[in-house]
Every structure is written in structure tokens, then in C-alpha cells.
């Protein structure tokens, strides 16, 4: 199964993706996680993107498209994957279409988690509390200033990605304001699990 999870930062995509990895035994392709790994490892890519990520801005299409194109070609992606955090722009959505075409693949589901903006900041603050190591958040972009910029980037660029998939008829929306269990159930219902 090839599944794409869409939604603003803090909507619960990561939580749902991690759960579905176990249920479906397919990898989660999170561009955010891949970029954070590169930053932590201090690779040339990591050094290039750190400041942009810390500021809550989007990394260039070229870079993230390259990362996903490499990842999709790996053997563990042959039986399916869960995309989380990519595509985030119209250009990335188009690039994904060509990548899938090249690999003779297609998306089976696009699920959008809808959450009210007021709730997102509170969720981010909760995540900061829950993910601290030695008093420091492991996500250097989880602070109110960069979170607001991430939300603005979502509104300005990623909301259009949902429209892109609406036109293809693939988009299904789930009320992300529900409890984690209810959101999980709604997703499972869509996926027929
Ligand atoms: P995330 O973990 O998905 O919230 O992503 C964290 C940060 O990584 C974002 O705020 C961006 O700086 C960067 N990032 C992750 N995925 C993408 C993407 N598809 N396009 C551009 N930047 C991305």
C-alpha cells in the first residue's frame, strides 16, 4: 500500500504513520526525520539545511525531491510506504507523480488530517514537554516563533497540495481534532483495516 498523510505541523501525522508502520509492515518516509538525521550526523546536507529548518522555513524542493527519489528506489519501499511531510509544495507533488510513474507505482490513499489552528500551538507546546532530553527539546524548531512560520508555510504552500489531490479524487479527510484512538479508527476505516 502506498499512502500519503497530509496535514499541518502538529496534526498527528507522525503518530499515525508510526502506528501504521507496525500494522502494515511498510516504512514511513518522513522527510522531516530524514533531514533531522542529516543535521544530527552533521552531513553536508545537514549543515546546508539546519538554519532553514530551525527557522521553520521549507527546505528547497530540489533537495527534498532528491532525498525522496533516492529513498523510494530502495528495496524496502517495493511493497509500499507511508509518506509523511512530503509533498509540501505543488512542485513536490508534481515531482512525486513523475517518480511514481518512473517506478511504475501509484498512490493508493491520500489522507488529510484536519485540525483547527488554535489547537496546533497547544499541541506543539505539549510535544516540547514530552520530547525533552536533559531539559532540551530534541526538535530545535519546536518553539512558538518557528512554529508560527511553519504554520504560515503550511497555509501558503502545503494547503494547495490537498487541492491537488482533491482534483485527482484521491483525497480523504479525517477530523484530526478527535482523540488519537478515534483518528486511528477513522484512518483504518478508510484503508479497510
Ligand atoms: P516535519 O518533521 O515534517 O515537521 O519537518 C520539519 C522541517 O523539515 C520543516 O519545517 C522543514 O524545514 C523541513 N522539511 C520537512 N519536509 C519538507 C518538505 N517536504 N519540503 C521542505 N521542507 C521540509
PDB file of C-alpha atoms and ligand atoms in Angstrom:
ATOM      1  CA  UNK A   1       0.000   0.000   0.000  1.00  0.00           C
ATOM      2  CA  UNK A   2       1.239   3.485  -0.828  1.00  0.00           C
ATOM      3  CA  UNK A   3      -0.203   6.046   1.486  1.00  0.00           C
ATOM      4  CA  UNK A   4       0.286   9.782   1.882  1.00  0.00           C
ATOM      5  CA  UNK A   5      -0.540  11.637   5.105  1.00  0.00           C
ATOM      6  CA  UNK A   6      -1.209  15.362   4.820  1.00  0.00           C
ATOM      7  CA  UNK A   7      -1.852  17.957   7.481  1.00  0.00           C
ATOM      8  CA  UNK A   8      -0.367  20.959   9.275  1.00  0.00           C
ATOM      9  CA  UNK A   9       2.515  20.621  11.757  1.00  0.00           C
ATOM     10  CA  UNK A  10       1.164  19.063  14.936  1.00  0.00           C
ATOM     11  CA  UNK A  11      -1.818  17.419  13.214  1.00  0.00           C
ATOM     12  CA  UNK A  12      -0.704  13.944  14.292  1.00  0.00           C
ATOM     13  CA  UNK A  13       0.791  12.643  11.021  1.00  0.00           C
ATOM     14  CA  UNK A  14       3.891  11.253  12.754  1.00  0.00           C
ATOM     15  CA  UNK A  15       1.845   9.455  15.408  1.00  0.00           C
ATOM     16  CA  UNK A  16      -0.424   7.871  12.818  1.00  0.00           C
ATOM     17  CA  UNK A  17       2.447   6.992  10.496  1.00  0.00           C
ATOM     18  CA  UNK A  18       4.357   5.241  13.311  1.00  0.00           C
ATOM     19  CA  UNK A  19       1.253   3.197  14.148  1.00  0.00           C
ATOM     20  CA  UNK A  20       0.603   2.272  10.521  1.00  0.00           C
ATOM     21  CA  UNK A  21       4.240   1.163  10.057  1.00  0.00           C
ATOM     22  CA  UNK A  22       3.523  -1.583  12.606  1.00  0.00           C
ATOM     23  CA  UNK A  23       0.102  -2.516  11.239  1.00  0.00           C
ATOM     24  CA  UNK A  24       1.095  -2.548   7.581  1.00  0.00           C
ATOM     25  CA  UNK A  25       4.804  -3.521   7.868  1.00  0.00           C
ATOM     26  CA  UNK A  26       5.850  -0.835   5.398  1.00  0.00           C
ATOM     27  CA  UNK A  27       8.336   2.002   6.016  1.00  0.00           C
ATOM     28  CA  UNK A  28       7.487   5.569   6.996  1.00  0.00           C
ATOM     29  CA  UNK A  29       9.154   8.085   4.694  1.00  0.00           C
ATOM     30  CA  UNK A  30       9.302  11.254   6.746  1.00  0.00           C
ATOM     31  CA  UNK A  31      11.356  13.977   5.082  1.00  0.00           C
ATOM     32  CA  UNK A  32      11.461  15.830   8.431  1.00  0.00           C
ATOM     33  CA  UNK A  33      13.035  12.777  10.143  1.00  0.00           C
ATOM     34  CA  UNK A  34      15.472  12.244   7.260  1.00  0.00           C
ATOM     35  CA  UNK A  35      16.556  15.888   7.385  1.00  0.00           C
ATOM     36  CA  UNK A  36      16.881  15.850  11.196  1.00  0.00           C
ATOM     37  CA  UNK A  37      19.060  12.718  10.954  1.00  0.00           C
ATOM     38  CA  UNK A  38      21.289  14.533   8.461  1.00  0.00           C
ATOM     39  CA  UNK A  39      21.504  17.568  10.766  1.00  0.00           C
ATOM     40  CA  UNK A  40      22.360  15.421  13.807  1.00  0.00           C
ATOM     41  CA  UNK A  41      25.003  13.497  11.826  1.00  0.00           C
ATOM     42  CA  UNK A  42      26.491  16.765  10.582  1.00  0.00           C
ATOM     43  CA  UNK A  43      26.484  15.627   6.932  1.00  0.00           C
ATOM     44  CA  UNK A  44      26.922  18.246   4.165  1.00  0.00           C
ATOM     45  CA  UNK A  45      23.150  18.079   3.597  1.00  0.00           C
ATOM     46  CA  UNK A  46      22.539  18.547   7.326  1.00  0.00           C
ATOM     47  CA  UNK A  47      24.824  21.562   7.501  1.00  0.00           C
ATOM     48  CA  UNK A  48      23.064  23.035   4.492  1.00  0.00           C
ATOM     49  CA  UNK A  49      19.528  22.718   5.908  1.00  0.00           C
ATOM     50  CA  UNK A  50      19.945  23.300   9.652  1.00  0.00           C
ATOM     51  CA  UNK A  51      19.353  27.064   9.718  1.00  0.00           C
ATOM     52  CA  UNK A  52      16.352  26.838   7.376  1.00  0.00           C
ATOM     53  CA  UNK A  53      14.772  24.107   9.499  1.00  0.00           C
ATOM     54  CA  UNK A  54      15.443  25.896  12.796  1.00  0.00           C
ATOM     55  CA  UNK A  55      13.725  28.970  11.382  1.00  0.00           C
ATOM     56  CA  UNK A  56      10.671  26.879  10.477  1.00  0.00           C
ATOM     57  CA  UNK A  57      11.046  27.510   6.753  1.00  0.00           C
ATOM     58  CA  UNK A  58      10.804  24.967   3.968  1.00  0.00           C
ATOM     59  CA  UNK A  59      13.949  23.329   2.603  1.00  0.00           C
ATOM     60  CA  UNK A  60      14.271  23.736  -1.178  1.00  0.00           C
ATOM     61  CA  UNK A  61      12.175  21.499  -3.420  1.00  0.00           C
ATOM     62  CA  UNK A  62      15.316  20.300  -5.198  1.00  0.00           C
ATOM     63  CA  UNK A  63      16.862  18.920  -2.006  1.00  0.00           C
ATOM     64  CA  UNK A  64      13.816  17.132  -0.633  1.00  0.00           C
ATOM     65  CA  UNK A  65      12.809  15.761  -4.037  1.00  0.00           C
ATOM     66  CA  UNK A  66      16.314  14.274  -4.363  1.00  0.00           C
ATOM     67  CA  UNK A  67      16.088  12.643  -0.927  1.00  0.00           C
ATOM     68  CA  UNK A  68      12.676  11.089  -1.602  1.00  0.00           C
ATOM     69  CA  UNK A  69      13.646   9.929  -5.101  1.00  0.00           C
ATOM     70  CA  UNK A  70      16.606   8.013  -3.589  1.00  0.00           C
ATOM     71  CA  UNK A  71      14.502   6.585  -0.776  1.00  0.00           C
ATOM     72  CA  UNK A  72      11.621   5.370  -2.948  1.00  0.00           C
ATOM     73  CA  UNK A  73      14.060   3.386  -5.084  1.00  0.00           C
ATOM     74  CA  UNK A  74      15.281   1.334  -2.115  1.00  0.00           C
ATOM     75  CA  UNK A  75      14.188  -2.316  -1.820  1.00  0.00           C
ATOM     76  CA  UNK A  76      12.122  -1.907   1.372  1.00  0.00           C
ATOM     77  CA  UNK A  77       9.830   0.535  -0.471  1.00  0.00           C
ATOM     78  CA  UNK A  78       8.859  -2.008  -3.103  1.00  0.00           C
ATOM     79  CA  UNK A  79       5.888  -3.344  -1.149  1.00  0.00           C
ATOM     80  CA  UNK A  80       4.694   0.124  -0.127  1.00  0.00           C
ATOM     81  CA  UNK A  81       5.381   3.133   2.102  1.00  0.00           C
ATOM     82  CA  UNK A  82       3.799   5.881   4.128  1.00  0.00           C
ATOM     83  CA  UNK A  83       4.788   9.393   3.057  1.00  0.00           C
ATOM     84  CA  UNK A  84       4.709  11.859   5.941  1.00  0.00           C
ATOM     85  CA  UNK A  85       5.677  15.506   5.391  1.00  0.00           C
ATOM     86  CA  UNK A  86       6.218  15.166   1.632  1.00  0.00           C
ATOM     87  CA  UNK A  87       4.993  16.592  -0.725  1.00  0.00           C
ATOM     88  CA  UNK A  88       4.702  20.005   0.888  1.00  0.00           C
ATOM     89  CA  UNK A  89       4.542  22.159  -2.252  1.00  0.00           C
ATOM     90  CA  UNK A  90       2.839  21.915  -5.618  1.00  0.00           C
ATOM     91  CA  UNK A  91       6.263  21.336  -7.259  1.00  0.00           C
ATOM     92  CA  UNK A  92       6.974  18.438  -4.890  1.00  0.00           C
ATOM     93  CA  UNK A  93       3.573  16.905  -5.675  1.00  0.00           C
ATOM     94  CA  UNK A  94       4.328  17.039  -9.389  1.00  0.00           C
ATOM     95  CA  UNK A  95       7.803  15.569  -8.805  1.00  0.00           C
ATOM     96  CA  UNK A  96       6.268  12.755  -6.760  1.00  0.00           C
ATOM     97  CA  UNK A  97       3.929  11.939  -9.638  1.00  0.00           C
ATOM     98  CA  UNK A  98       6.866  11.550 -12.027  1.00  0.00           C
ATOM     99  CA  UNK A  99       8.890   9.499  -9.515  1.00  0.00           C
ATOM    100  CA  UNK A 100       5.982   7.128  -9.027  1.00  0.00           C
ATOM    101  CA  UNK A 101       5.492   6.873 -12.762  1.00  0.00           C
ATOM    102  CA  UNK A 102       9.191   6.041 -13.224  1.00  0.00           C
ATOM    103  CA  UNK A 103       8.859   3.221 -10.688  1.00  0.00           C
ATOM    104  CA  UNK A 104       5.566   2.077 -12.165  1.00  0.00           C
ATOM    105  CA  UNK A 105       3.826   2.883  -8.883  1.00  0.00           C
ATOM    106  CA  UNK A 106       0.779   4.863  -7.847  1.00  0.00           C
ATOM    107  CA  UNK A 107      -0.588   6.255  -4.612  1.00  0.00           C
ATOM    108  CA  UNK A 108      -3.459   4.268  -3.136  1.00  0.00           C
ATOM    109  CA  UNK A 109      -4.607   6.747  -0.487  1.00  0.00           C
ATOM    110  CA  UNK A 110      -4.105  10.396   0.426  1.00  0.00           C
ATOM    111  CA  UNK A 111      -5.419  11.170   3.906  1.00  0.00           C
ATOM    112  CA  UNK A 112      -5.604  14.706   5.235  1.00  0.00           C
ATOM    113  CA  UNK A 113      -5.762  15.280   8.992  1.00  0.00           C
ATOM    114  CA  UNK A 114      -7.776  18.427   9.630  1.00  0.00           C
ATOM    115  CA  UNK A 115      -7.005  20.277  12.867  1.00  0.00           C
ATOM    116  CA  UNK A 116      -8.026  23.801  13.927  1.00  0.00           C
ATOM    117  CA  UNK A 117      -5.069  26.193  14.015  1.00  0.00           C
ATOM    118  CA  UNK A 118      -5.731  27.226  17.656  1.00  0.00           C
ATOM    119  CA  UNK A 119      -5.191  23.625  18.744  1.00  0.00           C
ATOM    120  CA  UNK A 120      -1.876  23.234  16.930  1.00  0.00           C
ATOM    121  CA  UNK A 121       0.197  25.606  19.049  1.00  0.00           C
ATOM    122  CA  UNK A 122      -1.027  23.906  22.228  1.00  0.00           C
ATOM    123  CA  UNK A 123      -0.082  20.519  20.762  1.00  0.00           C
ATOM    124  CA  UNK A 124       3.386  21.767  19.843  1.00  0.00           C
ATOM    125  CA  UNK A 125       3.914  23.032  23.407  1.00  0.00           C
ATOM    126  CA  UNK A 126       2.840  19.631  24.744  1.00  0.00           C
ATOM    127  CA  UNK A 127       5.271  17.892  22.368  1.00  0.00           C
ATOM    128  CA  UNK A 128       8.102  20.115  23.647  1.00  0.00           C
ATOM    129  CA  UNK A 129       7.367  18.926  27.207  1.00  0.00           C
ATOM    130  CA  UNK A 130       7.166  15.286  26.158  1.00  0.00           C
ATOM    131  CA  UNK A 131      10.262  15.135  23.989  1.00  0.00           C
ATOM    132  CA  UNK A 132      12.795  16.932  26.165  1.00  0.00           C
ATOM    133  CA  UNK A 133      16.138  15.265  26.777  1.00  0.00           C
ATOM    134  CA  UNK A 134      18.173  16.817  29.625  1.00  0.00           C
ATOM    135  CA  UNK A 135      15.819  19.797  29.615  1.00  0.00           C
ATOM    136  CA  UNK A 136      16.270  20.446  25.871  1.00  0.00           C
ATOM    137  CA  UNK A 137      13.704  19.759  23.184  1.00  0.00           C
ATOM    138  CA  UNK A 138      15.007  17.300  20.573  1.00  0.00           C
ATOM    139  CA  UNK A 139      13.260  19.420  17.931  1.00  0.00           C
ATOM    140  CA  UNK A 140      15.035  22.737  17.689  1.00  0.00           C
ATOM    141  CA  UNK A 141      12.161  24.051  15.532  1.00  0.00           C
ATOM    142  CA  UNK A 142       9.564  23.375  18.259  1.00  0.00           C
ATOM    143  CA  UNK A 143       9.316  26.875  19.650  1.00  0.00           C
ATOM    144  CA  UNK A 144       6.470  29.361  19.212  1.00  0.00           C
ATOM    145  CA  UNK A 145       8.295  31.610  16.711  1.00  0.00           C
ATOM    146  CA  UNK A 146       9.396  28.953  14.253  1.00  0.00           C
ATOM    147  CA  UNK A 147       6.139  27.063  14.765  1.00  0.00           C
ATOM    148  CA  UNK A 148       4.197  30.111  13.563  1.00  0.00           C
ATOM    149  CA  UNK A 149       6.426  30.269  10.484  1.00  0.00           C
ATOM    150  CA  UNK A 150       5.860  26.543   9.855  1.00  0.00           C
ATOM    151  CA  UNK A 151       2.120  27.115  10.078  1.00  0.00           C
ATOM    152  CA  UNK A 152       2.352  30.044   7.677  1.00  0.00           C
ATOM    153  CA  UNK A 153       4.392  27.884   5.257  1.00  0.00           C
ATOM    154  CA  UNK A 154       1.680  25.248   5.505  1.00  0.00           C
ATOM    155  CA  UNK A 155      -1.057  27.751   4.733  1.00  0.00           C
ATOM    156  CA  UNK A 156       0.883  29.377   1.897  1.00  0.00           C
ATOM    157  CA  UNK A 157       2.244  26.283   0.175  1.00  0.00           C
ATOM    158  CA  UNK A 158       1.029  22.951   1.514  1.00  0.00           C
ATOM    159  CA  UNK A 159      -2.696  23.650   1.616  1.00  0.00           C
ATOM    160  CA  UNK A 160      -2.504  23.701  -2.212  1.00  0.00           C
ATOM    161  CA  UNK A 161      -1.219  20.120  -2.144  1.00  0.00           C
ATOM    162  CA  UNK A 162      -4.535  18.989  -0.642  1.00  0.00           C
ATOM    163  CA  UNK A 163      -6.340  20.690  -3.540  1.00  0.00           C
ATOM    164  CA  UNK A 164      -4.022  18.914  -5.964  1.00  0.00           C
ATOM    165  CA  UNK A 165      -5.100  15.516  -4.602  1.00  0.00           C
ATOM    166  CA  UNK A 166      -8.737  16.589  -4.320  1.00  0.00           C
ATOM    167  CA  UNK A 167      -8.723  17.043  -8.083  1.00  0.00           C
ATOM    168  CA  UNK A 168      -7.364  13.528  -8.586  1.00  0.00           C
ATOM    169  CA  UNK A 169     -10.201  12.169  -6.414  1.00  0.00           C
ATOM    170  CA  UNK A 170      -7.708  10.519  -4.023  1.00  0.00           C
ATOM    171  CA  UNK A 171      -8.081  12.895  -1.078  1.00  0.00           C
ATOM    172  CA  UNK A 172      -9.931  11.744   2.033  1.00  0.00           C
ATOM    173  CA  UNK A 173     -10.247  13.982   5.087  1.00  0.00           C
ATOM    174  CA  UNK A 174     -10.240  12.915   8.721  1.00  0.00           C
ATOM    175  CA  UNK A 175     -11.202  15.093  11.684  1.00  0.00           C
ATOM    176  CA  UNK A 176      -7.862  15.371  13.490  1.00  0.00           C
ATOM    177  CA  UNK A 177      -9.457  17.112  16.487  1.00  0.00           C
ATOM    178  CA  UNK A 178     -10.706  13.739  17.723  1.00  0.00           C
ATOM    179  CA  UNK A 179      -8.769  11.541  20.161  1.00  0.00           C
ATOM    180  CA  UNK A 180      -5.783   9.583  18.801  1.00  0.00           C
ATOM    181  CA  UNK A 181      -7.874   6.387  19.017  1.00  0.00           C
ATOM    182  CA  UNK A 182     -10.757   7.928  17.053  1.00  0.00           C
ATOM    183  CA  UNK A 183      -8.410   9.301  14.393  1.00  0.00           C
ATOM    184  CA  UNK A 184      -6.759   5.855  14.149  1.00  0.00           C
ATOM    185  CA  UNK A 185     -10.161   4.224  13.711  1.00  0.00           C
ATOM    186  CA  UNK A 186     -11.230   6.718  11.030  1.00  0.00           C
ATOM    187  CA  UNK A 187      -7.999   6.074   9.100  1.00  0.00           C
ATOM    188  CA  UNK A 188      -8.341   2.308   9.446  1.00  0.00           C
ATOM    189  CA  UNK A 189     -11.916   2.561   8.121  1.00  0.00           C
ATOM    190  CA  UNK A 190     -10.667   4.414   5.017  1.00  0.00           C
ATOM    191  CA  UNK A 191      -7.880   1.869   4.498  1.00  0.00           C
ATOM    192  CA  UNK A 192     -10.289  -1.031   5.055  1.00  0.00           C
ATOM    193  CA  UNK A 193      -8.244  -2.393   8.004  1.00  0.00           C
TER     194      UNK A 193
HETATM  195  P1  LIG B   1       8.429  17.936   9.857  1.00  0.00           P
HETATM  196  O1  LIG B   1       9.127  16.983  10.772  1.00  0.00           O
HETATM  197  O2  LIG B   1       7.696  17.235   8.756  1.00  0.00           O
HETATM  198  O3  LIG B   1       7.556  18.906  10.601  1.00  0.00           O
HETATM  199  O4  LIG B   1       9.556  18.804   9.130  1.00  0.00           O
HETATM  200  C1  LIG B   1      10.460  19.595   9.873  1.00  0.00           C
HETATM  201  C2  LIG B   1      11.124  20.602   8.962  1.00  0.00           C
HETATM  202  O5  LIG B   1      11.865  19.923   7.947  1.00  0.00           O
HETATM  203  C3  LIG B   1      10.187  21.530   8.187  1.00  0.00           C
HETATM  204  O6  LIG B   1       9.780  22.649   8.952  1.00  0.00           O
HETATM  205  C4  LIG B   1      11.073  21.934   7.017  1.00  0.00           C
HETATM  206  O7  LIG B   1      12.065  22.861   7.396  1.00  0.00           O
HETATM  207  C5  LIG B   1      11.782  20.622   6.707  1.00  0.00           C
HETATM  208  N1  LIG B   1      11.003  19.767   5.770  1.00  0.00           N
HETATM  209  C6  LIG B   1      10.493  18.525   6.015  1.00  0.00           C
HETATM  210  N2  LIG B   1       9.859  18.045   4.947  1.00  0.00           N
HETATM  211  C7  LIG B   1       9.961  19.007   3.974  1.00  0.00           C
HETATM  212  C8  LIG B   1       9.485  19.110   2.647  1.00  0.00           C
HETATM  213  N3  LIG B   1       8.767  18.123   2.078  1.00  0.00           N
HETATM  214  N4  LIG B   1       9.778  20.250   1.952  1.00  0.00           N
HETATM  215  C9  LIG B   1      10.504  21.248   2.506  1.00  0.00           C
HETATM  216  N5  LIG B   1      10.960  21.210   3.771  1.00  0.00           N
HETATM  217  C10 LIG B   1      10.704  20.107   4.508  1.00  0.00           C
END
